[in-house]
XYZ file of C-alpha atoms in Angstrom:
678
model
C 0.000 0.000 0.000
C 2.324 2.656 -1.333
C -0.124 5.444 -0.489
C 0.536 5.318 3.238
C 3.798 6.102 4.967
C 5.512 3.349 6.879
C 4.765 3.677 10.589
C 6.539 0.650 11.999
C 8.921 2.927 13.885
C 6.034 4.666 15.725
C 4.669 2.769 18.690
C 1.245 3.613 20.083
C 1.646 5.012 23.547
C 1.275 8.088 25.725
C 3.402 11.166 25.096
C 4.003 13.759 27.744
C 1.045 16.045 28.290
C -1.454 14.281 26.004
C -3.137 10.926 26.461
C -4.494 8.696 23.735
C -8.069 9.425 24.740
C -7.462 13.179 24.687
C -6.144 12.999 21.141
C -9.111 10.873 20.063
C -11.524 13.376 21.602
C -9.800 16.267 19.820
C -9.782 14.670 16.368
C -13.343 13.341 16.679
C -14.679 16.799 17.528
C -12.736 18.458 14.708
C -13.725 15.780 12.188
C -17.423 16.346 12.875
C -17.178 20.064 12.083
C -14.654 19.831 9.245
C -15.597 20.912 5.719
C -15.332 17.949 3.382
C -16.304 14.280 3.201
C -20.102 14.143 3.505
C -20.307 16.942 6.098
C -21.063 19.690 3.556
C -24.054 18.985 1.313
C -23.373 21.918 -1.025
C -19.794 20.800 -1.611
C -20.852 17.195 -2.179
C -23.646 18.251 -4.537
C -21.286 20.393 -6.659
C -18.763 17.577 -6.926
C -21.346 14.952 -7.800
C -22.828 17.260 -10.450
C -19.382 17.948 -11.937
C -18.499 14.252 -12.138
C -21.819 13.457 -13.796
C -21.674 16.378 -16.223
C -18.175 15.530 -17.391
C -19.497 12.073 -18.341
C -22.500 13.552 -20.139
C -24.932 12.401 -17.447
C -27.434 15.090 -16.421
C -30.029 13.693 -14.015
C -31.134 17.235 -13.082
C -32.172 17.922 -16.720
C -34.630 15.081 -17.429
C -35.867 14.374 -20.944
C -39.476 13.630 -21.870
C -40.544 10.290 -23.277
C -39.986 9.940 -27.008
C -37.990 13.172 -27.033
C -34.306 13.890 -27.567
C -31.901 12.860 -24.820
C -28.894 14.652 -26.319
C -26.495 16.286 -23.847
C -24.074 19.161 -24.395
C -20.595 18.415 -22.970
C -19.318 21.918 -22.230
C -17.685 20.983 -18.908
C -15.701 18.107 -20.400
C -14.789 20.120 -23.512
C -13.427 23.054 -21.506
C -11.391 20.877 -19.140
C -9.942 18.726 -21.899
C -9.078 21.884 -23.856
C -7.235 23.446 -20.910
C -5.378 20.344 -19.699
C -2.862 20.155 -22.607
C -1.766 23.752 -22.007
C -1.451 23.205 -18.254
C 0.584 20.030 -18.664
C 2.784 21.704 -21.282
C 3.433 24.590 -18.914
C 4.349 22.407 -15.945
C 6.131 19.531 -17.679
C 7.312 20.738 -21.074
C 9.761 23.498 -20.236
C 12.279 24.710 -17.713
C 11.806 24.763 -13.969
C 8.367 25.948 -12.935
C 9.653 26.575 -9.414
C 13.216 27.349 -8.361
C 14.801 27.897 -4.961
C 16.279 31.333 -4.429
C 19.828 31.630 -3.041
C 20.118 33.471 0.271
C 23.717 34.637 -0.262
C 26.260 34.783 -3.121
C 27.918 31.476 -2.265
C 24.508 29.763 -2.161
C 23.920 30.023 -5.937
C 25.243 26.558 -6.819
C 23.507 24.862 -3.862
C 20.129 26.438 -4.684
C 20.421 25.344 -8.300
C 21.380 21.788 -7.366
C 18.522 21.485 -4.890
C 16.086 22.721 -7.540
C 17.420 20.209 -10.070
C 17.243 17.379 -7.543
C 13.646 18.248 -6.576
C 12.717 18.113 -10.265
C 14.404 14.703 -10.442
C 12.425 13.457 -7.424
C 9.121 14.811 -8.748
C 9.433 13.573 -12.332
C 11.883 10.634 -12.185
C 11.531 8.991 -8.758
C 7.753 9.391 -8.931
C 5.223 9.207 -11.793
C 5.346 12.971 -12.039
C 3.267 13.490 -15.163
C 0.393 11.305 -13.959
C 0.469 12.735 -10.424
C 0.306 16.314 -11.689
C -2.313 15.415 -14.301
C -4.606 13.838 -11.684
C -4.258 16.764 -9.283
C -4.825 19.446 -11.929
C -7.867 17.635 -13.285
C -9.297 17.386 -9.765
C -8.767 21.136 -9.340
C -10.543 22.016 -12.586
C -13.392 19.604 -11.928
C -13.817 19.383 -8.132
C -12.615 22.749 -6.743
C -9.286 21.575 -5.289
C -6.235 19.660 -6.402
C -4.534 17.965 -3.450
C -1.208 16.142 -3.198
C 0.234 14.271 -0.234
C 3.994 13.842 0.229
C 5.913 11.591 2.617
C 9.063 9.544 3.090
C 8.617 5.929 2.025
C 10.823 3.297 3.639
C 11.302 0.534 1.086
C 13.775 -2.254 1.833
C 13.152 -4.917 -0.784
C 14.944 -8.255 -1.048
C 15.183 -11.017 -3.626
C 16.455 -14.602 -3.281
C 18.392 -16.607 -5.851
C 19.302 -20.304 -5.553
C 22.817 -21.579 -6.388
C 24.251 -25.092 -6.477
C 27.557 -26.721 -7.351
C 29.659 -23.719 -6.259
C 33.104 -24.034 -4.714
C 34.229 -22.116 -1.645
C 35.796 -19.292 -3.696
C 32.546 -18.739 -5.609
C 30.651 -18.727 -2.311
C 32.946 -16.016 -0.979
C 32.517 -13.936 -4.133
C 28.726 -14.279 -3.949
C 28.779 -13.116 -0.321
C 29.952 -9.714 -1.549
C 26.622 -9.201 -3.350
C 24.335 -10.111 -0.481
C 23.601 -12.442 2.406
C 24.312 -16.189 2.162
C 21.389 -18.226 3.510
C 21.195 -22.001 3.948
C 24.792 -22.773 3.003
C 25.133 -26.559 2.849
C 27.746 -28.888 1.337
C 26.674 -31.124 -1.455
C 27.789 -34.755 -1.729
C 31.457 -35.003 -0.809
C 33.664 -35.646 -3.859
C 35.418 -38.938 -4.274
C 39.140 -38.952 -3.619
C 40.912 -37.197 -6.458
C 37.660 -36.000 -8.086
C 38.112 -32.352 -7.075
C 37.116 -29.968 -4.277
C 33.908 -29.882 -2.261
C 30.873 -27.992 -3.737
C 28.089 -26.137 -1.953
C 24.511 -25.078 -2.453
C 23.088 -21.884 -0.963
C 20.606 -19.051 -1.331
C 21.824 -15.525 -2.023
C 19.572 -12.807 -0.622
C 20.108 -9.347 -2.137
C 18.653 -6.394 -0.268
C 18.109 -3.027 -1.924
C 17.161 0.202 -0.194
C 14.690 2.000 -2.449
C 13.512 4.428 0.208
C 12.770 7.933 -0.932
C 10.394 10.875 -1.054
C 7.007 10.032 -2.516
C 3.898 12.018 -3.394
C 0.484 11.271 -4.857
C -2.730 13.017 -5.844
C -5.451 12.712 -3.188
C -9.128 12.492 -4.238
C -10.689 15.772 -3.018
C -13.740 13.902 -1.702
C -11.412 11.977 0.646
C -10.084 15.130 2.290
C -11.520 17.594 4.810
C -10.223 20.686 6.610
C -11.220 22.851 9.541
C -13.680 25.638 8.573
C -11.167 28.385 9.462
C -8.468 26.999 7.138
C -7.048 29.358 4.506
C -3.545 28.010 3.859
C -3.140 24.282 4.314
C 0.391 24.524 5.729
C -1.010 26.564 8.646
C -4.185 24.510 9.160
C -5.225 23.614 12.679
C -6.859 20.413 11.479
C -7.140 18.370 8.305
C -7.879 14.718 7.642
C -7.504 12.250 4.778
C -9.321 8.950 4.511
C -8.159 5.890 2.610
C -9.462 2.391 2.003
C -6.554 -0.064 2.117
C -6.781 -3.812 2.485
C -6.300 -5.147 5.984
C -3.208 -7.175 5.056
C -1.460 -4.040 3.797
C -1.923 -2.296 7.140
C -0.605 -5.324 9.001
C 2.419 -5.532 6.683
C 3.218 -1.880 7.354
C 3.412 -2.395 11.086
C -0.033 -1.603 12.462
C -1.324 -3.692 15.351
C -2.736 -6.828 13.710
C -5.400 -7.358 16.371
C -6.769 -3.827 16.000
C -6.685 -3.987 12.200
C -8.564 -7.296 12.089
C -11.202 -5.814 14.387
C -11.961 -2.987 11.935
C -15.253 -3.414 10.048
C -15.079 -4.259 6.374
C -15.970 -1.607 3.833
C -19.604 -2.570 3.283
C -22.839 -1.324 1.829
C -23.163 1.270 4.571
C -20.015 2.944 3.288
C -21.515 3.750 -0.111
C -20.181 7.030 -1.438
C -22.229 8.785 -4.107
C -19.232 10.817 -5.297
C -17.172 7.688 -5.834
C -20.000 6.141 -7.781
C -20.303 9.286 -9.881
C -16.589 8.974 -10.700
C -17.005 5.397 -11.967
C -16.948 4.815 -15.704
C -17.066 1.027 -15.605
C -19.212 0.265 -12.550
C -16.200 -0.156 -10.266
C -18.259 0.216 -7.073
C -21.243 -1.938 -7.971
C -19.985 -4.649 -5.610
C -18.695 -2.342 -2.881
C -21.210 -3.773 -0.427
C -19.910 -7.339 -0.608
C -18.146 -7.990 2.687
C -15.221 -10.312 3.327
C -13.937 -11.723 6.609
C -10.311 -12.343 5.651
C -7.314 -10.002 5.516
C -8.028 -9.191 1.868
C -11.061 -7.104 2.800
C -11.005 -3.330 2.484
C -11.217 -1.197 5.612
C -11.423 2.548 6.094
C -8.840 4.474 8.104
C -8.314 8.198 8.568
C -5.087 10.145 9.042
C -5.763 13.226 11.147
C -3.318 16.127 11.428
C -4.118 18.395 14.354
C -2.353 21.199 16.227
C -2.975 21.149 19.962
C -1.514 23.082 22.860
C 1.184 21.132 24.686
C 1.627 22.483 28.210
C 4.425 20.051 29.044
C 6.803 21.247 26.309
C 10.044 22.944 27.185
C 9.844 26.702 27.085
C 6.177 26.900 28.015
C 2.953 26.312 26.131
C 3.286 25.820 22.376
C 1.313 24.305 19.547
C 2.334 20.787 18.573
C 1.370 19.048 15.331
C 0.206 15.449 15.708
C -0.607 12.757 13.200
C -3.316 10.483 14.557
C -4.414 7.399 12.603
C -7.841 6.038 13.542
C -10.762 4.069 12.215
C -13.584 5.771 10.290
C -15.379 6.894 13.471
C -12.216 8.053 15.270
C -12.860 5.687 18.174
C -9.905 3.310 17.702
C -6.361 4.700 17.839
C -4.061 2.832 15.458
C -1.024 5.108 15.645
C 0.108 8.591 16.619
C 3.277 10.613 16.155
C 4.537 14.168 16.257
C 5.104 15.802 12.881
C 7.042 18.835 11.703
C 4.683 19.917 8.902
C 1.316 19.206 7.318
C 2.211 16.839 4.439
C -0.269 18.197 1.900
C -0.249 20.749 -0.913
C -3.529 22.036 -2.327
C -5.003 24.786 -4.490
C -7.916 25.844 -6.713
C -7.888 27.273 -10.252
C -10.090 30.225 -9.221
C -9.311 31.467 -5.725
C -11.868 32.748 -3.264
C -10.280 35.372 -1.053
C -9.809 34.317 2.581
C -11.133 30.792 1.971
C -9.498 27.414 1.433
C -11.990 26.220 -1.159
C -12.080 28.150 -4.411
C -14.190 27.701 -7.527
C -13.747 25.022 -10.147
C -13.849 25.482 -13.887
C -16.774 23.050 -14.004
C -18.912 25.238 -11.732
C -18.581 28.164 -14.116
C -20.092 26.043 -16.886
C -22.921 24.195 -15.110
C -25.577 26.672 -16.210
C -24.157 26.901 -19.741
C -24.276 23.116 -20.153
C -27.889 23.032 -18.947
C -28.956 25.799 -21.349
C -27.127 24.355 -24.337
C -28.518 20.911 -23.568
C -32.069 22.315 -23.603
C -31.402 24.215 -26.846
C -29.850 21.185 -28.515
C -32.801 19.018 -27.555
C -35.225 21.643 -28.871
C -33.460 21.727 -32.245
C -33.419 17.948 -32.521
C -37.021 17.589 -31.406
C -38.025 20.135 -34.065
C -36.227 18.086 -36.684
C -37.882 14.896 -35.474
C -41.340 16.498 -35.628
C -40.644 17.787 -39.143
C -39.689 14.296 -40.298
C -42.611 12.680 -38.493
C -45.569 14.939 -39.347
C -48.779 14.455 -37.355
C -52.011 14.064 -39.323
C -55.727 14.509 -38.784
C -57.871 11.609 -40.061
C -61.542 12.141 -40.911
C -63.131 8.820 -40.002
C -66.708 9.823 -40.772
C -68.652 10.773 -43.897
C -67.189 7.864 -45.815
C -63.804 9.470 -46.270
C -61.533 6.975 -44.444
C -61.386 3.356 -45.434
C -60.548 0.241 -43.464
C -56.848 0.631 -44.221
C -56.397 4.392 -43.881
C -55.114 4.458 -40.286
C -52.955 1.332 -40.658
C -51.384 2.754 -43.830
C -50.763 6.053 -42.052
C -48.977 4.282 -39.194
C -46.574 2.630 -41.684
C -44.249 5.638 -41.872
C -42.114 4.339 -44.734
C -40.932 6.157 -47.846
C -43.137 5.411 -50.865
C -45.923 3.711 -48.885
C -49.404 4.888 -50.009
C -52.203 5.897 -47.625
C -55.501 4.523 -48.900
C -58.736 6.478 -48.437
C -62.178 6.645 -50.077
C -62.368 10.155 -51.488
C -58.829 11.462 -51.005
C -59.821 13.953 -48.303
C -59.550 11.698 -45.259
C -56.020 12.756 -44.197
C -54.602 16.219 -43.767
C -51.428 17.377 -41.919
C -51.676 19.213 -38.648
C -49.644 22.385 -38.663
C -47.241 22.392 -35.725
C -45.625 25.489 -34.336
C -41.927 25.601 -35.075
C -39.172 27.345 -33.162
C -39.837 31.066 -33.468
C -36.198 31.987 -32.670
C -32.763 31.262 -34.088
C -31.721 28.198 -32.073
C -28.315 27.981 -33.727
C -27.663 31.640 -32.986
C -28.650 31.014 -29.353
C -26.243 28.076 -29.150
C -23.439 30.250 -30.510
C -24.320 33.038 -28.071
C -24.107 30.762 -25.046
C -20.864 29.289 -26.374
C -19.500 32.829 -26.275
C -20.824 33.267 -22.733
C -19.013 30.072 -21.749
C -15.770 31.441 -23.196
C -16.171 34.669 -21.258
C -16.828 32.828 -17.995
C -14.100 30.237 -18.279
C -11.479 31.915 -20.456
C -11.249 28.816 -22.662
C -11.527 30.301 -26.150
C -12.179 28.018 -29.116
C -10.055 30.084 -31.477
C -7.076 29.629 -29.170
C -7.333 25.823 -29.096
C -5.440 24.611 -32.118
C -6.585 25.690 -35.613
C -10.236 26.675 -35.597
C -11.793 27.106 -39.068
C -13.495 30.327 -37.966
C -10.122 31.838 -37.148
C -9.246 31.839 -40.844
C -12.109 34.269 -41.482
C -11.051 36.667 -38.730
C -8.581 39.451 -39.249
C -5.046 38.613 -38.206
C -5.119 41.277 -35.513
C -8.483 40.078 -34.171
C -7.410 36.441 -34.093
C -4.204 37.321 -32.230
C -6.196 39.413 -29.762
C -8.420 36.412 -28.996
C -5.445 34.105 -28.610
C -3.577 36.540 -26.365
C -6.632 37.030 -24.165
C -7.084 33.282 -23.806
C -3.413 32.788 -22.983
C -3.619 35.401 -20.248
C -6.456 33.484 -18.590
C -4.564 30.214 -18.907
C -1.414 31.862 -17.532
C -3.365 33.159 -14.550
C -4.811 29.723 -13.763
C -1.360 28.179 -14.125
C 0.204 30.850 -11.915
C -2.398 30.334 -9.185
C -1.849 26.567 -9.218
C 1.920 27.093 -9.198
C 1.854 29.529 -6.267
C -0.430 27.269 -4.209
C -0.003 23.615 -5.166
C 3.422 23.405 -6.802
C 5.218 25.763 -4.436
C 3.936 23.951 -1.353
C 4.768 20.602 -2.969
C 8.376 21.648 -3.646
C 8.867 23.093 -0.160
C 7.267 20.044 1.469
C 9.351 17.518 -0.466
C 12.459 19.571 0.276
C 11.708 19.319 4.000
C 10.972 15.587 3.742
C 14.279 14.939 1.976
C 16.226 17.076 4.421
C 14.768 15.306 7.458
C 14.868 11.699 6.234
C 17.634 11.205 3.646
C 20.666 9.682 5.345
C 23.040 8.795 2.508
C 24.641 10.496 -0.455
C 23.175 9.656 -3.836
C 24.693 9.921 -7.316
C 22.153 11.255 -9.820
C 22.236 12.834 -13.258
C 21.364 16.525 -13.059
C 21.648 18.960 -15.978
C 23.469 16.372 -18.060
C 26.113 15.590 -15.399
C 26.474 12.899 -12.728
C 26.789 14.638 -9.374
C 26.641 13.550 -5.707
C 23.655 14.858 -3.741
C 23.293 14.646 0.047
C 19.976 16.185 1.202
C 20.929 15.664 4.855
C 23.373 18.573 4.467
C 20.761 20.962 3.085
C 19.489 23.911 5.039
C 15.911 24.979 5.440
C 14.474 26.933 2.495
C 11.340 29.014 2.228
C 12.159 31.369 -0.651
C 11.105 30.258 -4.123
C 10.464 31.925 -7.448
C 7.701 30.812 -9.795
C 8.197 30.921 -13.545
C 5.185 30.020 -15.681
C 5.498 29.856 -19.447
C 2.868 30.009 -22.166
C 2.655 26.351 -23.083
C 3.128 25.231 -26.661
C 2.535 28.658 -28.198
C 4.815 30.209 -25.592
C 7.620 27.882 -26.654
C 7.406 29.248 -30.189
C 7.589 32.788 -28.821
C 10.634 31.928 -26.713
C 12.394 30.274 -29.672
C 11.686 33.349 -31.797
C 13.168 35.552 -29.074
C 16.282 33.372 -28.914
C 16.651 33.665 -32.672
C 16.570 37.438 -32.384
C 19.275 37.233 -29.743
C 21.256 35.035 -32.125
C 20.950 37.648 -34.869
C 22.160 40.338 -32.493
C 25.015 38.107 -31.381
C 26.006 37.510 -35.003
C 26.152 41.257 -35.642
C 28.274 41.810 -32.543
C 30.625 38.959 -33.480
C 31.045 40.529 -36.899
C 31.712 43.919 -35.348
C 34.291 42.669 -32.854
C 35.993 40.526 -35.477
C 35.217 37.064 -34.084
C 33.641 35.153 -31.213
C 36.502 36.045 -28.860
C 35.799 39.569 -27.816
C 34.778 41.891 -25.033
C 31.016 41.472 -25.641
C 30.434 37.968 -27.034
C 32.550 34.977 -25.991
C 32.428 31.285 -26.930
C 30.680 30.640 -23.618
C 27.907 33.082 -24.595
C 27.452 31.280 -27.917
C 27.338 27.908 -26.120
C 24.702 29.215 -23.673
C 22.516 30.453 -26.526
C 22.805 27.130 -28.371
C 21.913 25.041 -25.306
C 18.976 27.309 -24.360
C 17.604 27.064 -27.892
C 17.939 23.272 -27.888
C 16.087 23.047 -24.556
C 13.260 25.296 -25.815
C 12.989 23.060 -28.877
C 12.330 20.083 -26.596
C 15.815 18.522 -26.506
C 16.480 17.692 -22.858
C 20.141 16.771 -23.476
C 21.759 19.623 -25.434
C 25.222 18.342 -24.510
C 24.754 15.761 -27.260
C 24.877 18.544 -29.840
C 27.100 21.219 -28.288
C 30.309 20.955 -26.257
C 31.060 23.392 -23.470
C 34.037 25.514 -24.633
C 35.489 25.210 -21.148
C 35.808 21.452 -21.553
C 37.859 19.306 -23.871
C 36.132 16.660 -26.042
C 36.976 14.140 -23.321
C 35.227 16.202 -20.692
C 38.308 17.486 -18.836
C 38.906 21.228 -18.424
C 41.329 22.697 -20.941
C 44.648 23.459 -19.268
C 47.867 25.029 -20.449
C 50.773 22.628 -21.076
C 53.031 22.042 -18.121
C 56.403 23.843 -18.081
C 57.980 21.221 -15.892
C 58.946 18.837 -18.700
C 62.594 17.818 -18.466
C 63.325 17.985 -22.196
C 61.832 21.479 -22.565
C 59.308 20.319 -25.176
C 56.340 21.495 -23.094
C 57.928 24.896 -22.623
C 58.488 25.171 -26.382
C 54.854 24.258 -27.032
C 53.696 26.800 -24.500
C 55.808 29.516 -26.117
C 54.517 28.553 -29.556
C 50.952 28.664 -28.259
C 51.510 32.097 -26.741
C 53.026 33.339 -30.003
C 50.061 32.040 -31.995
C 47.692 33.590 -29.505
C 49.457 36.954 -29.781
C 49.307 36.805 -33.579
C 45.620 35.917 -33.426
C 44.939 38.785 -31.054
C 46.782 41.226 -33.313
C 44.813 39.945 -36.303
C 41.544 40.308 -34.436
C 42.511 43.795 -33.290
C 43.525 44.867 -36.788
C 40.340 43.426 -38.302
C 38.261 45.187 -35.666
C 40.120 48.446 -36.321
C 39.602 48.045 -40.077
C 35.925 47.332 -39.485
C 35.560 50.441 -37.359
C 37.325 52.549 -39.992
C 35.044 51.154 -42.715
C 31.966 51.887 -40.627
C 33.235 55.432 -39.942
C 33.930 56.013 -43.657
C 30.497 54.716 -44.592
C 28.942 56.974 -41.972
C 30.838 60.055 -43.282
C 29.881 59.218 -46.862
C 26.261 58.830 -45.922
C 26.250 62.104 -43.983
C 27.878 63.878 -46.980
C 25.187 62.523 -49.310
C 22.425 63.647 -46.962
C 23.949 67.147 -46.730
C 24.224 67.448 -50.515
C 20.586 66.374 -50.919
C 19.508 68.985 -48.389
C 21.499 71.684 -50.195
C 19.931 70.853 -53.545
C 16.449 71.029 -52.088
C 17.169 74.388 -50.468
C 18.813 76.001 -53.572
C 16.510 78.380 -55.649
C 15.508 77.296 -59.139
C 16.339 79.736 -62.006
C 13.630 80.224 -64.654
C 13.952 82.772 -67.482
C 16.702 84.782 -65.784
C 14.850 85.048 -62.453
C 15.058 82.888 -59.419
C 12.016 81.300 -57.833
């Protein structure tokens, strides 16, 4: 059960100042008044509606019998249109968040810690999927929530060996632990040395920082919460299998006494999330350790009067059953291990507004309009008729023929006047215009503009300036949503994982950062709270950045030409290398070192150094002198070329100024006509 932190090291007991029962009383009282779970009907109703609407299920907009059941999917369309830009912003470019150095000598450390956090988020964890799940929850269900923790993971594997001599046994012992070493049948005299059979157990420590997206309906906070890191109380529920809790170190007797997740634990929001009937059998109970149980991890700050230095608030993690009556574990914590945020913030509140909520009314209106259009078409194709059954007009087959609504089928009557169509009132307004109007309203409310999502055919009919104005406006709204999520969710996630690594990592690790293998030891890090957020423009922003880099390249080329080469006071080979690597990264190449070599390094990767003058035969000294002579000649050539270039530019400038002066004189001179000047 990778979603829960290992708690084997925490024993249930009584800490100074707080008893187990006191903690249970605190968390039970806070849980009952917390906002979340099923405590808030408005919150639950909004989430259930959003999950149904995104699937195209609208139970609150019923359809009449024999009428259209079509549904507009505005909520799903807007979210799926925004998600590619969000994921491109947070996963397709440079660092979204970066630690700020606190002093000049902290530059390298801050950069390495930023690079390592990116490695942990995207390499050690399924970063793309975790961010995708959290962002989608935020757009759909008000909040995106991530939990982070340190996962202890000591895994072992056994391999059987036979027929190995004592030397091979000793060599194998270097790779792991020898278990069950036993001699095989002793060799006959002169047949060779004794052989052994054994089991080699290899143990690997895969412990590390982990994080995951938490379903918003499985999370609740105290009503006065604004920023989750400062919350007095929050709680997360999970539904592991009993055997997983026992394997992680919980008291087996208490775990086996927990009730199974049965029919009474039905959750309407979970059922609304299902797309394949995953919870249809949720009520089937099981008595063995494979059954699912519900536990809750509470995080609560309480006043500890027994602490040194007087009264102070202490953060506790308390793990209980669903009713908070059975204490499974408790421990003191240094921080609330959650990061959360909403795409549209509500000032002074934890819960914001989701993108789905902004489109509920639009989807209802467009669904009604779509059904009206389709029903009108159905009525036009299936005309109602009036049948005159008296006065000998209708025959025995008139009604049966009329009911056979097939092309080319005749309707038999006696005098030809038995059947006449009933005029039905059509739509007396432009339904298609109304649909387009409410589509525009949806764009204004959400900021998701159709013309900014790929190539829209209507964009081709707009003016270039108007189309760019629409795209720029849409990008500003997307940038704002991305910035809000970055400042709330991503920033707290980075700071939290940084603290987790600093507190729990105990060994140096060799990882590849920025194209180089470097040692990283988080246990030597200091505490950091300062971060900068950089949010790009997504795919279209990448094109803008590449265009800007090309302009810089053009300027650099002009300067190189002016200074007579790439070795000069303004542009150096290192500047050219930086521009090339930045351009490669913006173009999506994560390893620019494959294409460009740092001028400060030799092709073998070692720094370029001058030849040593300590050679006994004087050859190195001669080479050094020759190199200096060549360098001096090159410098003189560069200087002379630069001087010549400056002189040419000055001459061209003087010539141009002379031409301008002559033109001005000719324009000012009077024109002679017939002996008089005009």
